[in-house]
Amino acid sequence: MNPQEIVPVNIKRIRISRGMNQSQTAAAAKISRQAYADIEKGKTREPKVSNLQSIADAFDVPLISLFEEPPKLETVRFRSNSIKTQKDKANKELCLIETAYWLKNFNFLQSAVSDIKPYQLKNLQPKIEKFDVDRPKRAAELVRKTLGLKEDEPIGDILGLVESAGIKVKTQNFDIKNFFGFSIAEADGGPAIVVNSAPSITIERQIFTVTHELGHLILHPGDYSKDCIGEGKKEEIEADRFAGYFLMPQRAFEKKLHESYGLGFVERVLHLKRFFGVSYSSVIHRMSDMGLGEYGKLLPKFIYLYNKGNKEKINSRKEPVPLVKLDFVEDYYPSLVRRALDKSQITVSRAAEMLNVSLENMRATINSWADIPS
């Protein structure tokens, strides 16, 4: 990237990380909104140094940081088939840049507080490659065993579990249509999983995305590159099956299914859904796989019966009795930031940038820390 491209990208990235809109940034920098907008959009070919210095001051960053070339990710696997519009392509590039900075910060923080977690699943590859029958299911069972999970144990904290294995996880609201998440290989400072936490995406789907991408890291380690946007159908099916068996081990599913024998169809599905923390369609898929009925018939039957007995209606994309945001909280990265602050390894301004919050909100968070001892 040349300077004319780097400056606009960095300005927009830092502005968003500060929680500021263009008008607020222009006012803080004491320049016109139009002048600022033209610089951020790259329309001003040679911005005045005085304007750039004012913008840097408004962000509380050194001027040189506006000219730093963003880090690049080369070993990426996207989970989206619909990046077709110019807007989505631009958002995809911004997403990759933001993630590259986040990954760089993550590794710096782990080193700064001496909490580097080795990747525990790397040595499983030789065993998994030898699986020739039902590879996704057997791989899911092996990974669960390696992580110390019992055969019939549900996963209460998928983010904590994955991070304990040395896989970094980022959740962020990305404005990309039909984009759920992607993963990054170890060569780029990972392994890491990025999940789109847009309000339109259910928590159940976000949890599934984590395990789906974990499936790709485990089953398809050779398929990572920046340009791997299109999804091979075979690989996607395998990652889906891995996720299903990782979240709902067959033996545990059969046990809960037997225990709920006396419940009605709707109550039975909801009970299993809540126990395993998955979508109701995932439960129905498993029932279908077990020969308990055709998915194409079980799904509409469930929707019909649920809507008949409840005021709040659902459809194929709306979850009944849904999980909430507090069921899916990424807390390790923020804890690294706090520990680095405690050790004076970073400034408050740097902490705000790392957490993608305004300086005001960062200070409010720090004040709240005093209410509960570490």
CSV table of C-alpha atoms in Angstrom, one decimal:
chain,number,residue,atom,x,y,z
A,1,MET,CA,0.0,0.0,0.0
A,2,ASN,CA,1.2,3.5,-0.8
A,3,PRO,CA,0.9,6.5,1.7
A,4,GLN,CA,-2.2,7.7,-0.1
A,5,GLU,CA,-3.9,4.4,0.8
A,6,ILE,CA,-2.4,3.8,4.2
A,7,VAL,CA,-3.4,7.1,5.8
A,8,PRO,CA,-7.2,6.8,5.0
A,9,VAL,CA,-7.2,3.2,6.2
A,10,ASN,CA,-5.5,4.0,9.5
A,11,ILE,CA,-7.6,7.1,10.2
A,12,LYS,CA,-10.8,5.2,9.7
A,13,ARG,CA,-9.6,2.3,11.8
A,14,ILE,CA,-8.5,4.5,14.7
A,15,ARG,CA,-11.6,6.6,14.5
A,16,ILE,CA,-13.8,3.5,14.8
A,17,SER,CA,-11.7,2.2,17.6
A,18,ARG,CA,-12.3,5.4,19.5
A,19,GLY,CA,-16.0,5.2,19.1
A,20,MET,CA,-16.2,8.5,17.2
A,21,ASN,CA,-18.1,9.5,14.1
A,22,GLN,CA,-16.7,11.8,11.4
A,23,SER,CA,-18.3,14.9,12.8
A,24,GLN,CA,-16.9,14.3,16.3
A,25,THR,CA,-13.4,13.7,14.9
A,26,ALA,CA,-13.5,16.8,12.7
A,27,ALA,CA,-14.6,18.9,15.7
A,28,ALA,CA,-11.9,17.4,17.9
A,29,ALA,CA,-9.3,18.1,15.2
A,30,LYS,CA,-10.7,21.6,14.6
A,31,ILE,CA,-11.0,21.1,10.9
A,32,SER,CA,-14.2,21.1,8.7
A,33,ARG,CA,-16.2,17.9,8.5
A,34,GLN,CA,-15.8,17.9,4.7
A,35,ALA,CA,-12.0,18.2,5.0
A,36,TYR,CA,-11.9,15.3,7.4
A,37,ALA,CA,-14.2,13.2,5.3
A,38,ASP,CA,-12.2,13.8,2.1
A,39,ILE,CA,-9.0,12.7,3.9
A,40,GLU,CA,-10.6,9.5,5.3
A,41,LYS,CA,-12.1,8.6,1.9
A,42,GLY,CA,-8.7,9.2,0.2
A,43,LYS,CA,-10.1,12.0,-2.0
A,44,THR,CA,-7.4,14.4,-0.7
A,45,ARG,CA,-4.3,13.2,-2.5
A,46,GLU,CA,-1.8,15.2,-0.4
A,47,PRO,CA,-3.4,16.2,3.0
A,48,LYS,CA,-1.8,19.1,4.9
A,49,VAL,CA,0.6,17.9,7.5
A,50,SER,CA,-1.1,20.3,9.9
A,51,ASN,CA,-4.4,18.7,9.4
A,52,LEU,CA,-3.0,15.2,9.9
A,53,GLN,CA,-1.3,16.4,13.1
A,54,SER,CA,-4.6,17.7,14.3
A,55,ILE,CA,-6.3,14.4,13.5
A,56,ALA,CA,-3.5,12.5,15.3
A,57,ASP,CA,-3.9,14.8,18.3
A,58,ALA,CA,-7.6,14.2,18.4
A,59,PHE,CA,-7.0,10.5,18.5
A,60,ASP,CA,-4.2,10.9,21.1
A,61,VAL,CA,-1.7,9.0,18.9
A,62,PRO,CA,1.7,10.0,17.4
A,63,LEU,CA,1.5,11.4,13.8
A,64,ILE,CA,3.7,8.5,12.6
A,65,SER,CA,1.0,6.0,13.5
A,66,LEU,CA,-1.1,7.4,10.6
A,67,PHE,CA,1.6,6.4,8.1
A,68,GLU,CA,2.3,2.9,9.5
A,69,GLU,CA,1.5,0.2,7.0
A,70,PRO,CA,-1.1,-2.2,8.5
A,71,PRO,CA,-0.1,-5.8,9.2
A,72,LYS,CA,-1.3,-8.4,6.7
A,73,LEU,CA,-2.8,-11.8,7.2
A,74,GLU,CA,-1.9,-14.5,4.7
A,75,THR,CA,-3.3,-17.7,6.2
A,76,VAL,CA,-7.0,-17.0,6.4
A,77,ARG,CA,-10.2,-19.0,5.7
A,78,PHE,CA,-13.4,-17.0,5.4
A,79,ARG,CA,-16.8,-18.3,6.1
A,80,SER,CA,-18.8,-16.4,3.5
A,81,ASN,CA,-19.8,-17.1,0.0
A,82,SER,CA,-21.5,-13.7,-0.7
A,83,ILE,CA,-18.7,-11.1,-0.7
A,84,LYS,CA,-19.6,-9.7,-4.1
A,85,THR,CA,-20.4,-6.0,-3.7
A,86,GLN,CA,-17.8,-3.3,-3.6
A,87,LYS,CA,-19.0,-2.4,-0.1
A,88,ASP,CA,-18.6,-6.0,1.2
A,89,LYS,CA,-15.2,-6.2,-0.4
A,90,ALA,CA,-14.1,-3.0,1.2
A,91,ASN,CA,-15.5,-4.1,4.6
A,92,LYS,CA,-13.7,-7.5,4.2
A,93,GLU,CA,-10.4,-5.7,3.7
A,94,LEU,CA,-11.1,-3.5,6.7
A,95,CYS,CA,-12.1,-6.6,8.7
A,96,LEU,CA,-8.8,-8.3,7.9
A,97,ILE,CA,-6.8,-5.2,8.8
A,98,GLU,CA,-8.6,-4.8,12.1
A,99,THR,CA,-8.1,-8.5,12.9
A,100,ALA,CA,-4.4,-8.3,12.0
A,101,TYR,CA,-4.0,-5.4,14.5
A,102,TRP,CA,-6.0,-7.3,17.1
A,103,LEU,CA,-3.9,-10.4,16.7
A,104,LYS,CA,-0.7,-8.4,16.9
A,105,ASN,CA,-2.0,-6.8,20.1
A,106,PHE,CA,-3.1,-10.2,21.5
A,107,ASN,CA,0.3,-11.7,21.1
A,108,PHE,CA,2.0,-8.5,22.6
A,109,LEU,CA,-0.3,-8.6,25.6
A,110,GLN,CA,0.3,-12.3,26.3
A,111,SER,CA,4.0,-11.7,26.2
A,112,ALA,CA,3.8,-8.6,28.3
A,113,VAL,CA,2.0,-10.4,31.1
A,114,SER,CA,3.8,-13.7,30.6
A,115,ASP,CA,0.7,-15.7,29.8
A,116,ILE,CA,1.5,-17.3,26.4
A,117,LYS,CA,-0.8,-20.3,25.8
A,118,PRO,CA,0.7,-23.0,23.5
A,119,TYR,CA,-1.6,-24.5,20.9
A,120,GLN,CA,-2.6,-27.9,22.4
A,121,LEU,CA,-4.2,-29.4,19.4
A,122,LYS,CA,-1.4,-29.2,16.8
A,123,ASN,CA,-0.1,-32.7,17.6
A,124,LEU,CA,-3.5,-34.3,16.8
A,125,GLN,CA,-3.0,-34.0,13.0
A,126,PRO,CA,-1.2,-37.3,12.4
A,127,LYS,CA,-4.0,-39.2,14.2
A,128,ILE,CA,-6.8,-37.3,12.5
A,129,GLU,CA,-5.3,-37.9,9.1
A,130,LYS,CA,-5.6,-41.7,9.7
A,131,PHE,CA,-9.3,-41.5,10.3
A,132,ASP,CA,-11.0,-42.9,7.2
A,133,VAL,CA,-14.5,-43.5,8.5
A,134,ASP,CA,-16.7,-40.6,9.9
A,135,ARG,CA,-13.6,-38.4,10.2
A,136,PRO,CA,-15.5,-35.3,11.6
A,137,LYS,CA,-17.2,-37.2,14.4
A,138,ARG,CA,-14.0,-39.1,15.4
A,139,ALA,CA,-12.0,-35.8,15.3
A,140,ALA,CA,-14.6,-34.1,17.5
A,141,GLU,CA,-14.4,-36.9,20.0
A,142,LEU,CA,-10.6,-36.8,20.0
A,143,VAL,CA,-10.5,-33.0,20.5
A,144,ARG,CA,-13.0,-33.2,23.3
A,145,LYS,CA,-10.9,-35.9,25.0
A,146,THR,CA,-7.7,-33.9,24.6
A,147,LEU,CA,-9.4,-30.9,26.2
A,148,GLY,CA,-10.5,-32.9,29.2
A,149,LEU,CA,-14.2,-33.1,28.5
A,150,LYS,CA,-16.2,-36.1,29.5
A,151,GLU,CA,-18.1,-38.1,26.9
A,152,ASP,CA,-21.5,-36.8,28.2
A,153,GLU,CA,-20.4,-33.3,29.3
A,154,PRO,CA,-22.0,-30.2,27.8
A,155,ILE,CA,-19.9,-27.2,27.1
A,156,GLY,CA,-20.8,-24.3,29.3
A,157,ASP,CA,-18.1,-21.8,28.1
A,158,ILE,CA,-17.0,-22.5,24.6
A,159,LEU,CA,-14.9,-19.4,24.4
A,160,GLY,CA,-13.0,-20.2,27.6
A,161,LEU,CA,-12.5,-23.8,26.4
A,162,VAL,CA,-11.1,-22.9,23.0
A,163,GLU,CA,-8.9,-20.2,24.4
A,164,SER,CA,-7.5,-22.6,27.0
A,165,ALA,CA,-6.3,-24.7,24.1
A,166,GLY,CA,-4.2,-21.8,22.8
A,167,ILE,CA,-6.7,-20.5,20.2
A,168,LYS,CA,-7.4,-16.8,20.3
A,169,VAL,CA,-11.0,-15.7,19.8
A,170,LYS,CA,-12.3,-12.3,18.6
A,171,THR,CA,-16.0,-11.3,18.6
A,172,GLN,CA,-17.0,-8.2,16.7
A,173,ASN,CA,-19.9,-6.7,14.8
A,174,PHE,CA,-18.9,-6.8,11.1
A,175,ASP,CA,-21.0,-5.1,8.5
A,176,ILE,CA,-20.7,-7.9,5.9
A,177,LYS,CA,-23.8,-9.7,4.6
A,178,ASN,CA,-24.1,-13.4,5.4
A,179,PHE,CA,-20.7,-13.4,7.0
A,180,PHE,CA,-20.5,-15.4,10.2
A,181,GLY,CA,-16.8,-15.8,10.9
A,182,PHE,CA,-13.4,-17.0,9.8
A,183,SER,CA,-10.2,-18.5,11.1
A,184,ILE,CA,-6.5,-17.8,10.9
A,185,ALA,CA,-3.7,-20.4,11.0
A,186,GLU,CA,-0.8,-20.5,13.4
A,187,ALA,CA,1.6,-19.0,10.8
A,188,ASP,CA,0.0,-15.5,11.2
A,189,GLY,CA,0.2,-15.5,15.0
A,190,GLY,CA,-2.8,-17.7,15.6
A,191,PRO,CA,-4.5,-20.0,15.5
A,192,ALA,CA,-7.4,-17.7,15.9
A,193,ILE,CA,-11.1,-17.6,15.3
A,194,VAL,CA,-13.1,-14.5,14.5
A,195,VAL,CA,-16.9,-14.4,15.0
A,196,ASN,CA,-19.4,-11.9,13.7
A,197,SER,CA,-21.4,-10.8,16.7
A,198,ALA,CA,-23.9,-8.7,14.7
A,199,PRO,CA,-27.3,-8.4,16.5
A,200,SER,CA,-29.0,-10.2,13.6
A,201,ILE,CA,-26.9,-13.3,14.3
A,202,THR,CA,-28.1,-15.5,17.2
A,203,ILE,CA,-25.9,-16.5,20.0
A,204,GLU,CA,-26.5,-20.1,19.1
A,205,ARG,CA,-25.2,-19.4,15.6
A,206,GLN,CA,-22.1,-17.6,17.0
A,207,ILE,CA,-21.3,-20.6,19.2
A,208,PHE,CA,-21.7,-22.9,16.2
A,209,THR,CA,-19.4,-20.6,14.2
A,210,VAL,CA,-16.6,-21.0,16.8
A,211,THR,CA,-16.8,-24.8,16.6
A,212,HIS,CA,-17.3,-24.8,12.8
A,213,GLU,CA,-14.0,-22.8,12.5
A,214,LEU,CA,-12.4,-25.1,15.0
A,215,GLY,CA,-13.4,-27.9,12.7
A,216,HIS,CA,-11.6,-26.2,9.8
A,217,LEU,CA,-8.4,-25.7,11.9
A,218,ILE,CA,-8.4,-29.4,12.9
A,219,LEU,CA,-9.7,-31.0,9.7
A,220,HIS,CA,-8.3,-28.7,6.9
A,221,PRO,CA,-5.0,-27.1,8.1
A,222,GLY,CA,-3.7,-27.0,4.6
A,223,ASP,CA,-6.5,-24.9,3.2
A,224,TYR,CA,-5.6,-21.5,4.6
A,225,SER,CA,-4.8,-18.5,2.4
A,226,LYS,CA,-5.9,-14.9,2.1
A,227,ASP,CA,-7.8,-15.6,-1.1
A,228,CYS,CA,-9.7,-18.7,0.2
A,229,ILE,CA,-13.2,-17.1,0.1
A,230,GLY,CA,-15.1,-19.7,-1.8
A,231,GLU,CA,-16.1,-22.6,0.4
A,232,GLY,CA,-15.7,-26.2,-0.8
A,233,LYS,CA,-19.0,-28.0,-0.1
A,234,LYS,CA,-17.2,-31.1,1.2
A,235,GLU,CA,-15.1,-29.1,3.7
A,236,GLU,CA,-18.1,-27.1,4.9
A,237,ILE,CA,-20.1,-30.3,5.5
A,238,GLU,CA,-17.2,-31.8,7.4
A,239,ALA,CA,-16.8,-28.6,9.6
A,240,ASP,CA,-20.6,-28.6,10.3
A,241,ARG,CA,-20.5,-32.2,11.3
A,242,PHE,CA,-17.5,-31.6,13.5
A,243,ALA,CA,-19.2,-28.7,15.2
A,244,GLY,CA,-22.4,-30.8,15.7
A,245,TYR,CA,-20.6,-33.7,17.4
A,246,PHE,CA,-18.3,-31.4,19.4
A,247,LEU,CA,-21.2,-29.5,20.9
A,248,MET,CA,-23.6,-32.6,21.1
A,249,PRO,CA,-21.6,-35.8,21.6
A,250,GLN,CA,-23.6,-38.7,20.3
A,251,ARG,CA,-23.7,-40.6,23.6
A,252,ALA,CA,-24.7,-37.6,25.6
A,253,PHE,CA,-27.4,-36.7,23.0
A,254,GLU,CA,-28.9,-40.2,23.2
A,255,LYS,CA,-28.8,-40.1,27.0
A,256,LYS,CA,-30.7,-36.7,27.2
A,257,LEU,CA,-33.1,-37.9,24.4
A,258,HIS,CA,-33.9,-41.0,26.5
A,259,GLU,CA,-34.4,-39.0,29.7
A,260,SER,CA,-36.8,-36.6,27.9
A,261,TYR,CA,-38.9,-39.5,26.5
A,262,GLY,CA,-42.1,-38.4,28.3
A,263,LEU,CA,-42.0,-34.8,27.0
A,264,GLY,CA,-43.9,-33.5,24.0
A,265,PHE,CA,-42.0,-33.0,20.7
A,266,VAL,CA,-41.6,-29.2,21.2
A,267,GLU,CA,-40.6,-29.4,24.9
A,268,ARG,CA,-38.2,-32.2,24.1
A,269,VAL,CA,-36.4,-30.2,21.4
A,270,LEU,CA,-36.2,-27.1,23.6
A,271,HIS,CA,-34.9,-29.1,26.5
A,272,LEU,CA,-32.1,-30.6,24.3
A,273,LYS,CA,-31.4,-27.2,22.7
A,274,ARG,CA,-30.9,-25.5,26.1
A,275,PHE,CA,-28.9,-28.3,27.6
A,276,PHE,CA,-26.3,-28.3,24.8
A,277,GLY,CA,-26.5,-24.6,24.0
A,278,VAL,CA,-27.3,-25.1,20.3
A,279,SER,CA,-30.0,-24.0,17.9
A,280,TYR,CA,-33.3,-26.0,17.7
A,281,SER,CA,-32.5,-26.8,14.1
A,282,SER,CA,-29.2,-28.4,15.2
A,283,VAL,CA,-31.2,-30.7,17.5
A,284,ILE,CA,-33.7,-31.6,14.7
A,285,HIS,CA,-30.8,-32.3,12.4
A,286,ARG,CA,-29.4,-34.8,14.9
A,287,MET,CA,-32.8,-36.4,15.3
A,288,SER,CA,-33.0,-36.8,11.6
A,289,ASP,CA,-29.5,-38.2,11.4
A,290,MET,CA,-30.6,-40.8,13.9
A,291,GLY,CA,-33.5,-41.9,11.7
A,292,LEU,CA,-36.2,-40.3,13.9
A,293,GLY,CA,-37.7,-38.5,10.9
A,294,GLU,CA,-37.0,-36.4,7.9
A,295,TYR,CA,-35.5,-33.0,8.6
A,296,GLY,CA,-37.7,-31.4,5.9
A,297,LYS,CA,-40.8,-32.6,7.8
A,298,LEU,CA,-39.6,-32.3,11.4
A,299,LEU,CA,-38.6,-28.7,11.1
A,300,PRO,CA,-41.9,-27.3,9.8
A,301,LYS,CA,-43.7,-29.5,12.3
A,302,PHE,CA,-41.8,-28.0,15.2
A,303,ILE,CA,-42.3,-24.4,14.0
A,304,TYR,CA,-46.1,-25.1,13.5
A,305,LEU,CA,-46.5,-26.6,17.0
A,306,TYR,CA,-44.4,-24.0,18.7
A,307,ASN,CA,-46.2,-21.1,17.1
A,308,LYS,CA,-49.6,-22.7,17.9
A,309,GLY,CA,-48.8,-22.8,21.6
A,310,ASN,CA,-46.9,-19.5,22.0
A,311,LYS,CA,-47.6,-15.8,21.5
A,312,GLU,CA,-44.1,-15.0,20.2
A,313,LYS,CA,-43.8,-16.6,16.8
A,314,ILE,CA,-40.6,-18.1,15.3
A,315,ASN,CA,-39.4,-19.0,11.9
A,316,SER,CA,-36.4,-20.9,10.5
A,317,ARG,CA,-34.0,-18.0,11.6
A,318,LYS,CA,-35.5,-17.0,14.9
A,319,GLU,CA,-34.7,-19.0,18.0
A,320,PRO,CA,-37.2,-20.0,20.6
A,321,VAL,CA,-36.0,-19.6,24.2
A,322,PRO,CA,-32.8,-18.1,22.8
A,323,LEU,CA,-29.4,-17.8,24.5
A,324,VAL,CA,-28.5,-14.2,25.4
A,325,LYS,CA,-25.3,-12.2,25.0
A,326,LEU,CA,-24.1,-13.0,28.5
A,327,ASP,CA,-24.0,-16.7,27.5
A,328,PHE,CA,-21.2,-15.9,25.0
A,329,VAL,CA,-18.7,-13.4,26.5
A,330,GLU,CA,-15.1,-13.2,25.4
A,331,ASP,CA,-13.3,-12.3,28.7
A,332,TYR,CA,-9.7,-13.4,28.2
A,333,TYR,CA,-8.5,-10.6,25.9
A,334,PRO,CA,-10.0,-7.8,28.2
A,335,SER,CA,-8.3,-9.5,31.2
A,336,LEU,CA,-5.0,-9.3,29.3
A,337,VAL,CA,-5.5,-5.6,28.7
A,338,ARG,CA,-6.3,-5.0,32.4
A,339,ARG,CA,-3.3,-6.9,33.5
A,340,ALA,CA,-1.0,-5.0,31.1
A,341,LEU,CA,-2.5,-1.8,32.5
A,342,ASP,CA,-1.8,-2.9,36.1
A,343,LYS,CA,1.8,-3.5,35.1
A,344,SER,CA,2.0,-0.1,33.3
A,345,GLN,CA,2.9,-2.0,30.1
A,346,ILE,CA,0.3,0.1,28.2
A,347,THR,CA,-1.4,3.5,28.6
A,348,VAL,CA,-5.1,4.1,29.2
A,349,SER,CA,-5.4,5.5,25.6
A,350,ARG,CA,-3.7,2.3,24.2
A,351,ALA,CA,-6.0,0.1,26.3
A,352,ALA,CA,-9.0,2.0,24.8
A,353,GLU,CA,-7.7,1.4,21.3
A,354,MET,CA,-7.1,-2.3,22.0
A,355,LEU,CA,-10.7,-2.8,23.4
A,356,ASN,CA,-12.3,-0.7,20.6
A,357,VAL,CA,-13.9,1.7,23.1
A,358,SER,CA,-13.8,5.5,23.6
A,359,LEU,CA,-11.4,6.9,26.1
A,360,GLU,CA,-14.3,8.1,28.2
A,361,ASN,CA,-15.8,4.5,28.3
A,362,MET,CA,-12.3,3.1,29.1
A,363,ARG,CA,-11.9,5.4,32.1
A,364,ALA,CA,-15.4,4.5,33.3
A,365,THR,CA,-14.5,0.8,33.0
A,366,ILE,CA,-11.3,1.4,35.0
A,367,ASN,CA,-13.2,3.1,37.7
A,368,SER,CA,-15.6,0.2,37.9
A,369,TRP,CA,-12.7,-2.2,38.5
A,370,ALA,CA,-12.2,-0.6,41.9
A,371,ASP,CA,-15.7,-1.9,42.9
A,372,ILE,CA,-14.7,-5.5,42.7
A,373,PRO,CA,-11.1,-6.6,43.7
A,374,SER,CA,-9.2,-8.8,41.2
